[in-house]
XYZ file of C-alpha atoms in Angstrom:
339
model
C 50.240 6.202 27.903
C 53.690 7.857 27.825
C 54.409 6.848 31.440
C 53.229 3.320 30.727
C 55.332 3.068 27.643
C 58.449 4.114 29.515
C 57.948 1.009 31.700
C 58.322 -1.400 28.725
C 61.047 -2.600 26.429
C 61.925 -5.172 23.771
C 64.299 -7.993 24.579
C 67.322 -6.821 22.753
C 69.531 -8.693 20.306
C 72.610 -7.780 22.319
C 70.565 -8.560 25.402
C 73.436 -9.481 27.754
C 74.065 -5.752 27.798
C 70.403 -5.063 28.677
C 70.462 -7.739 31.409
C 73.615 -6.212 32.944
C 72.076 -2.767 32.865
C 68.957 -4.082 34.586
C 71.069 -5.900 37.140
C 73.101 -2.806 37.854
C 70.008 -0.744 38.268
C 68.372 -3.329 40.545
C 71.447 -3.587 42.767
C 72.156 0.142 42.796
C 68.638 1.438 43.460
C 67.817 -1.364 45.869
C 70.768 -0.177 47.950
C 69.740 3.449 47.512
C 65.942 3.608 47.330
C 66.023 7.378 47.332
C 68.082 7.499 44.116
C 66.469 9.549 41.355
C 66.912 9.855 37.605
C 68.424 13.196 36.808
C 67.074 13.685 33.367
C 65.211 11.447 30.934
C 66.499 11.053 27.374
C 64.595 13.359 25.042
C 62.056 11.784 22.753
C 63.040 11.139 19.159
C 61.102 10.542 16.014
C 61.252 6.830 15.321
C 62.259 6.067 11.745
C 61.820 3.224 9.281
C 64.611 2.371 6.853
C 64.706 -0.008 3.918
C 68.325 -1.160 3.296
C 69.043 -1.831 -0.401
C 72.734 -2.808 -0.715
C 72.986 -6.555 -1.095
C 75.335 -8.099 1.417
C 76.812 -11.619 1.562
C 75.283 -14.375 3.688
C 76.689 -14.682 7.214
C 76.716 -17.553 9.712
C 76.709 -15.560 12.960
C 75.942 -12.103 14.415
C 79.517 -10.935 14.893
C 80.443 -11.380 11.189
C 77.245 -9.608 10.169
C 77.979 -6.762 12.522
C 81.471 -6.309 11.179
C 80.259 -6.258 7.609
C 77.451 -3.837 8.541
C 79.951 -1.439 10.106
C 81.631 -0.997 6.702
C 78.371 -1.252 4.714
C 75.651 0.485 6.740
C 73.044 0.116 4.027
C 73.534 -3.679 3.776
C 70.482 -5.812 3.188
C 70.342 -9.629 3.346
C 71.261 -11.222 0.062
C 68.104 -11.551 -2.033
C 66.065 -9.153 0.073
C 64.315 -5.853 -0.893
C 64.067 -6.340 -4.623
C 60.886 -4.352 -5.253
C 60.761 -5.625 -8.774
C 60.202 -9.197 -7.518
C 56.879 -10.649 -8.601
C 55.418 -13.545 -6.559
C 54.827 -16.785 -8.430
C 51.740 -18.969 -8.322
C 53.718 -21.437 -6.242
C 54.799 -18.733 -3.784
C 52.129 -16.005 -3.920
C 52.963 -14.379 -0.637
C 56.167 -12.278 -0.159
C 57.953 -12.858 3.167
C 58.875 -9.947 5.419
C 61.506 -10.388 8.135
C 61.462 -8.212 11.237
C 64.679 -8.015 13.380
C 65.047 -7.905 17.145
C 65.856 -5.122 19.572
C 68.920 -2.905 18.905
C 69.553 -4.853 15.700
C 68.871 -4.589 11.966
C 67.652 -6.496 8.950
C 71.186 -7.530 7.998
C 72.377 -8.305 11.505
C 69.564 -10.774 12.186
C 68.628 -12.065 8.727
C 71.842 -12.304 6.700
C 71.712 -16.092 7.086
C 68.018 -17.008 6.861
C 66.729 -14.484 4.313
C 69.040 -15.762 1.487
C 67.954 -19.331 2.247
C 64.318 -18.402 1.779
C 65.045 -16.290 -1.334
C 66.726 -19.311 -2.927
C 63.322 -21.019 -2.763
C 62.011 -18.504 -5.299
C 60.128 -16.480 -2.684
C 60.104 -12.680 -2.762
C 61.915 -11.610 0.403
C 61.881 -8.265 2.232
C 63.436 -6.983 5.446
C 63.095 -3.573 7.073
C 64.974 -1.618 9.740
C 62.232 -0.342 12.082
C 62.132 1.597 15.360
C 65.147 3.745 14.426
C 66.696 6.411 16.597
C 68.277 8.904 14.142
C 70.312 10.516 16.879
C 72.077 7.199 17.706
C 71.856 5.335 14.388
C 70.140 2.377 16.059
C 67.058 0.328 15.128
C 64.540 -1.572 17.196
C 65.167 0.709 20.160
C 62.215 3.036 20.122
C 58.553 2.892 21.233
C 57.135 -0.521 20.290
C 53.658 0.850 19.594
C 55.142 3.122 16.945
C 57.308 0.289 15.588
C 54.181 -1.880 15.219
C 52.610 0.785 13.052
C 55.789 0.928 10.982
C 55.390 -2.755 10.186
C 52.028 -1.908 8.542
C 53.549 0.877 6.503
C 56.190 -1.471 5.129
C 53.697 -4.288 4.456
C 51.643 -1.847 2.352
C 54.748 -0.894 0.388
C 55.574 -4.552 -0.329
C 51.998 -5.347 -1.373
C 51.858 -2.321 -3.655
C 55.163 -3.137 -5.313
C 54.592 -6.907 -5.780
C 50.878 -6.959 -6.484
C 50.381 -9.557 -3.813
C 47.308 -9.524 -1.564
C 48.966 -11.071 1.491
C 52.412 -11.476 3.055
C 53.963 -13.887 5.493
C 55.721 -12.330 8.507
C 58.733 -13.737 10.325
C 59.849 -11.907 13.497
C 62.763 -12.497 15.870
C 62.394 -11.426 19.481
C 60.936 -7.911 19.463
C 60.245 -8.387 15.762
C 57.778 -11.154 16.728
C 55.971 -8.819 19.122
C 55.604 -5.791 16.874
C 54.503 -7.849 13.827
C 51.919 -9.735 15.928
C 50.705 -6.448 17.439
C 50.127 -5.030 13.940
C 48.273 -8.190 12.921
C 46.121 -8.461 16.043
C 45.574 -4.857 17.075
C 46.123 -2.621 14.057
C 43.968 -4.403 11.498
C 46.749 -6.292 9.678
C 45.214 -9.761 9.777
C 43.568 -9.674 6.275
C 46.962 -8.934 4.755
C 48.767 -11.903 6.402
C 48.800 -15.594 5.589
C 51.103 -16.816 8.333
C 53.154 -15.358 11.209
C 56.298 -17.032 12.537
C 57.890 -15.849 15.772
C 61.428 -16.934 16.691
C 62.254 -16.555 20.396
C 59.036 -14.589 20.632
C 58.579 -12.744 23.935
C 54.866 -13.456 23.623
C 54.265 -12.979 27.372
C 57.493 -11.152 28.079
C 60.448 -12.351 30.148
C 61.514 -11.948 33.751
C 65.205 -11.810 32.773
C 66.530 -14.272 35.352
C 64.169 -12.952 37.981
C 65.379 -9.358 37.756
C 62.085 -7.961 36.365
C 60.061 -8.704 39.535
C 62.778 -6.956 41.599
C 62.656 -3.995 39.248
C 58.924 -3.891 39.494
C 59.229 -3.443 43.240
C 61.723 -0.600 43.186
C 60.572 2.823 41.815
C 62.759 4.359 39.145
C 64.645 1.293 37.942
C 63.013 1.115 34.551
C 63.867 4.717 33.784
C 67.532 3.981 34.597
C 67.536 0.870 32.476
C 66.009 2.757 29.624
C 68.963 5.172 29.619
C 71.358 2.193 29.698
C 69.737 0.260 26.871
C 66.547 1.318 25.122
C 62.844 2.099 25.546
C 61.942 -0.930 23.491
C 63.754 -3.373 25.813
C 61.797 -2.332 28.868
C 58.526 -2.404 26.966
C 58.633 -6.230 26.588
C 59.264 -7.288 30.212
C 56.732 -9.640 31.623
C 53.616 -7.748 32.742
C 54.526 -4.564 30.866
C 51.625 -2.521 29.407
C 52.620 -3.367 25.843
C 52.617 -7.110 26.641
C 49.305 -6.888 28.359
C 47.898 -4.864 25.468
C 49.291 -7.311 22.944
C 47.557 -10.328 24.531
C 44.345 -8.686 25.608
C 41.370 -10.441 24.109
C 43.399 -13.416 23.019
C 46.786 -14.295 21.526
C 45.585 -14.817 17.986
C 42.943 -13.547 15.569
C 41.048 -15.555 12.948
C 42.467 -15.995 9.453
C 46.186 -16.086 10.346
C 48.323 -19.182 10.973
C 50.692 -18.574 13.934
C 53.877 -20.504 14.781
C 56.345 -19.926 17.568
C 59.783 -21.525 17.586
C 61.399 -21.355 20.996
C 64.094 -22.910 23.136
C 63.962 -24.348 26.677
C 67.215 -22.611 27.348
C 66.276 -19.137 26.073
C 68.554 -16.686 27.880
C 66.030 -13.851 27.945
C 62.568 -15.370 28.255
C 61.934 -17.139 31.464
C 59.857 -19.109 32.027
C 60.364 -20.344 28.463
C 56.689 -21.226 28.344
C 56.120 -17.438 27.952
C 57.118 -17.950 24.272
C 54.037 -20.062 23.482
C 50.734 -18.762 22.151
C 47.505 -20.258 23.365
C 44.946 -19.013 20.861
C 43.265 -20.782 18.007
C 45.461 -21.314 14.942
C 48.693 -21.374 16.947
C 51.415 -24.054 16.831
C 54.294 -23.934 19.325
C 57.543 -25.648 18.463
C 60.178 -26.279 21.162
C 63.525 -26.784 19.467
C 64.787 -29.374 21.974
C 61.677 -31.545 21.371
C 62.876 -32.040 17.827
C 66.703 -31.995 18.358
C 67.592 -32.611 22.006
C 71.295 -31.896 21.496
C 70.747 -28.455 19.989
C 70.979 -26.141 22.960
C 70.549 -22.966 20.985
C 69.075 -20.171 23.107
C 67.722 -16.741 22.403
C 70.704 -15.088 20.759
C 71.729 -17.816 18.270
C 68.169 -18.638 17.206
C 68.301 -16.778 13.854
C 71.665 -18.343 12.944
C 70.973 -21.899 14.021
C 70.830 -24.093 10.888
C 68.165 -26.346 12.300
C 65.895 -23.385 13.080
C 66.591 -21.843 9.696
C 65.488 -25.027 7.950
C 62.354 -25.187 10.114
C 61.406 -21.659 9.005
C 62.197 -22.373 5.364
C 59.957 -25.455 5.523
C 57.078 -23.509 7.047
C 57.342 -20.936 4.268
C 57.761 -23.493 1.491
C 56.163 -26.758 2.745
C 55.992 -28.272 -0.710
C 59.810 -28.498 -0.704
C 60.394 -29.318 2.950
C 63.849 -30.654 3.910
C 64.426 -32.567 7.064
C 66.837 -30.458 9.194
C 70.121 -32.072 10.278
C 70.181 -32.465 14.065
C 73.678 -31.666 15.321
C 74.840 -30.708 18.826
C 74.982 -26.993 19.624
C 76.627 -25.939 22.870
C 74.737 -24.112 25.577
C 75.384 -20.380 25.376
C 76.334 -20.388 21.682
C 76.028 -16.876 20.239
C 76.145 -14.900 23.467
C 79.747 -13.701 23.036
C 78.972 -12.849 19.384
C 76.169 -10.518 20.226
C 78.119 -8.872 23.080
C 81.103 -8.270 20.808
C 78.797 -7.207 17.984
C 77.179 -4.588 20.232
C 80.601 -3.084 20.965
C 82.269 -3.580 17.607
């Protein structure tokens, strides 16, 4: 299993960096097939953290990253109040799971406050942490999936609820769905929402098939980015395991929200689920001029309103369709990764 897991990784929030690392490895090792990896990074104990310091809402990743640098324990506004008690109108707390090499505040500082304003108990964890590097969403995705279950149980115990709703972005969609489908989480979940979900992985602009053909590339990429990023490439053991036996399990409502111009998941049809109980929303089918891709998904106002409506359908608001330029958010996540 260890060798298999080193072949897989989660599509990272600052994913242009991961793509460049993969490209460099593909080019470098393709030119030198005999190249070898000197020494693998030592294994670490993946950690789960629950941030508690309320931070202000943000409108994009870069602002969130800059705030987080000065306030490392920042949580999205309204999140992680363990004294919150669900109402009859909103009986299920909502748990947000971030993407690769990201955090609760980095990905959810815009959407979580919007949902909390609806009177819903909101929670967000930092999972898959590497204590040696102070990163999250970078470690083994099987372990991260189990951490989702630990946090869900903490939320249920604190709130007295019997079920939660789960919202995951990128890798967060994969590890939450794995916990539901494979680790017995389904009875504790009402609905699952995956934003830019790498449901069937991504080929990363065609680089993954090249990497598959050249021995050693994934180990190099892992050193340059993270174990979790490799673990969610198309055809990786985790992705195969995740979907084995069907995309969905009975009792849970599943919704994916994806983009035709997703920068990490190609073909973009790999976002969709095909099992019973699944609804697949393509952003451009609803708002053709919104060319939000992978990286801006959690900060796109139209997408945020879609999620809020799914979580609180009784008070649904029609999202405003406004043009969003192709590539919006890419520079933000690159700068955020190096800020």
